[in-house]
Coordinates of C-alpha atoms in Angstrom, one line a residue:
M1 CA 74.6 110.1 99.9
W2 CA 77.6 108.4 98.6
T3 CA 81.0 108.0 100.9
L4 CA 84.3 107.0 99.7
I5 CA 86.5 105.5 102.5
T6 CA 90.3 105.6 101.6
V7 CA 91.5 103.3 104.2
W8 CA 93.3 100.5 102.4
D9 CA 95.3 98.9 105.0
K10 CA 93.3 95.7 106.2
E11 CA 94.4 95.7 109.7
L12 CA 93.8 99.4 110.3
R13 CA 90.5 99.1 108.4
S14 CA 89.4 96.4 110.9
V15 CA 90.5 98.2 113.9
I16 CA 88.7 101.6 112.7
F17 CA 85.7 100.3 111.4
S18 CA 84.1 97.5 113.4
Q19 CA 81.1 95.5 112.1
E20 CA 78.6 97.6 113.9
C21 CA 80.4 100.9 112.7
R22 CA 80.2 99.3 109.2
K23 CA 76.6 98.7 109.7
Q24 CA 75.8 102.2 110.8
L25 CA 77.7 103.7 108.0
E26 CA 75.8 101.7 105.5
A27 CA 72.6 102.7 106.9
L28 CA 73.3 106.2 106.3
S29 CA 75.2 106.0 103.0
E30 CA 76.1 104.2 100.2
V31 CA 79.8 103.2 101.1
D32 CA 82.6 102.3 98.5
W33 CA 85.8 100.9 100.2
V34 CA 89.0 101.2 98.2
K35 CA 90.7 98.0 97.5
E36 CA 92.2 96.3 100.5
D37 CA 95.8 95.9 101.0
T38 CA 96.8 97.9 97.8
P39 CA 98.2 101.4 98.4
Y40 CA 95.7 104.2 97.5
S41 CA 97.5 107.2 96.0
H42 CA 96.9 110.9 95.6
D43 CA 96.3 110.1 91.8
D44 CA 93.8 107.6 92.7
L45 CA 91.8 110.0 95.2
Q46 CA 92.1 112.8 92.5
R47 CA 90.5 110.4 89.9
D48 CA 87.8 109.1 92.3
I49 CA 86.7 111.7 94.4
G50 CA 84.4 113.6 92.1
P51 CA 80.8 111.9 92.7
Y52 CA 81.2 111.4 96.3
D53 CA 79.4 113.3 99.2
A54 CA 81.5 112.1 101.8
C55 CA 85.1 111.0 102.2
I56 CA 86.5 109.0 105.2
K57 CA 90.3 108.9 105.7
S58 CA 92.8 107.7 108.2
W59 CA 96.6 106.9 108.4
G60 CA 98.1 106.0 105.2
S61 CA 95.3 107.9 103.1
P62 CA 96.5 110.3 100.4
K63 CA 96.5 113.9 101.3
L64 CA 93.2 115.8 100.2
T65 CA 95.1 118.5 98.2
S66 CA 93.5 121.5 96.2
E67 CA 93.7 119.5 93.3
A68 CA 91.7 116.9 94.5
L69 CA 89.3 119.3 96.3
E70 CA 88.7 121.0 92.6
R71 CA 87.5 117.4 91.4
A72 CA 85.5 117.2 94.5
E73 CA 82.3 119.0 93.4
K74 CA 79.7 117.3 95.5
L75 CA 81.9 116.7 98.7
K76 CA 79.9 117.9 102.0
F77 CA 82.0 116.0 104.5
I78 CA 85.4 115.0 105.1
G79 CA 86.2 112.5 108.1
H80 CA 89.5 111.4 109.6
A81 CA 89.5 108.4 111.7
A82 CA 92.4 108.5 114.2
G83 CA 95.2 110.8 114.5
S84 CA 96.0 114.3 113.4
L85 CA 94.6 115.9 110.2
I86 CA 97.7 118.1 109.4
P87 CA 99.5 115.7 107.1
Y88 CA 96.2 114.6 105.2
L89 CA 94.3 118.0 104.4
D90 CA 95.4 120.9 102.3
P91 CA 94.5 124.4 103.8
A92 CA 92.7 125.0 100.8
Q93 CA 90.1 122.5 102.0
F94 CA 88.9 125.4 104.5
E95 CA 88.6 127.7 101.8
K96 CA 86.1 125.7 99.7
T97 CA 82.5 126.7 100.2
L98 CA 80.4 123.3 100.5
S99 CA 76.8 123.2 99.2
L100 CA 74.7 121.5 101.8

């Protein structure tokens, strides 16, 4: 399993992902973290999402739009750490059939 974490804000990342949490994530999956303190855009997500099985997002992460979902051929899990999902997910996400 391969996971993309789109939380780029250093302070937020440290609050959400403790050392223990990171250790547990890395025990379950290969984890790629977007570059710290460099805003991660919708274009970045759309470009990168293709090979990932999972994506974990939070405040400041780009919205997972239908365009990005079209490229997310392997995506099986979307996680949102802290807060509401409404600004971050396109309703099309719920129409996509995921292969498990």
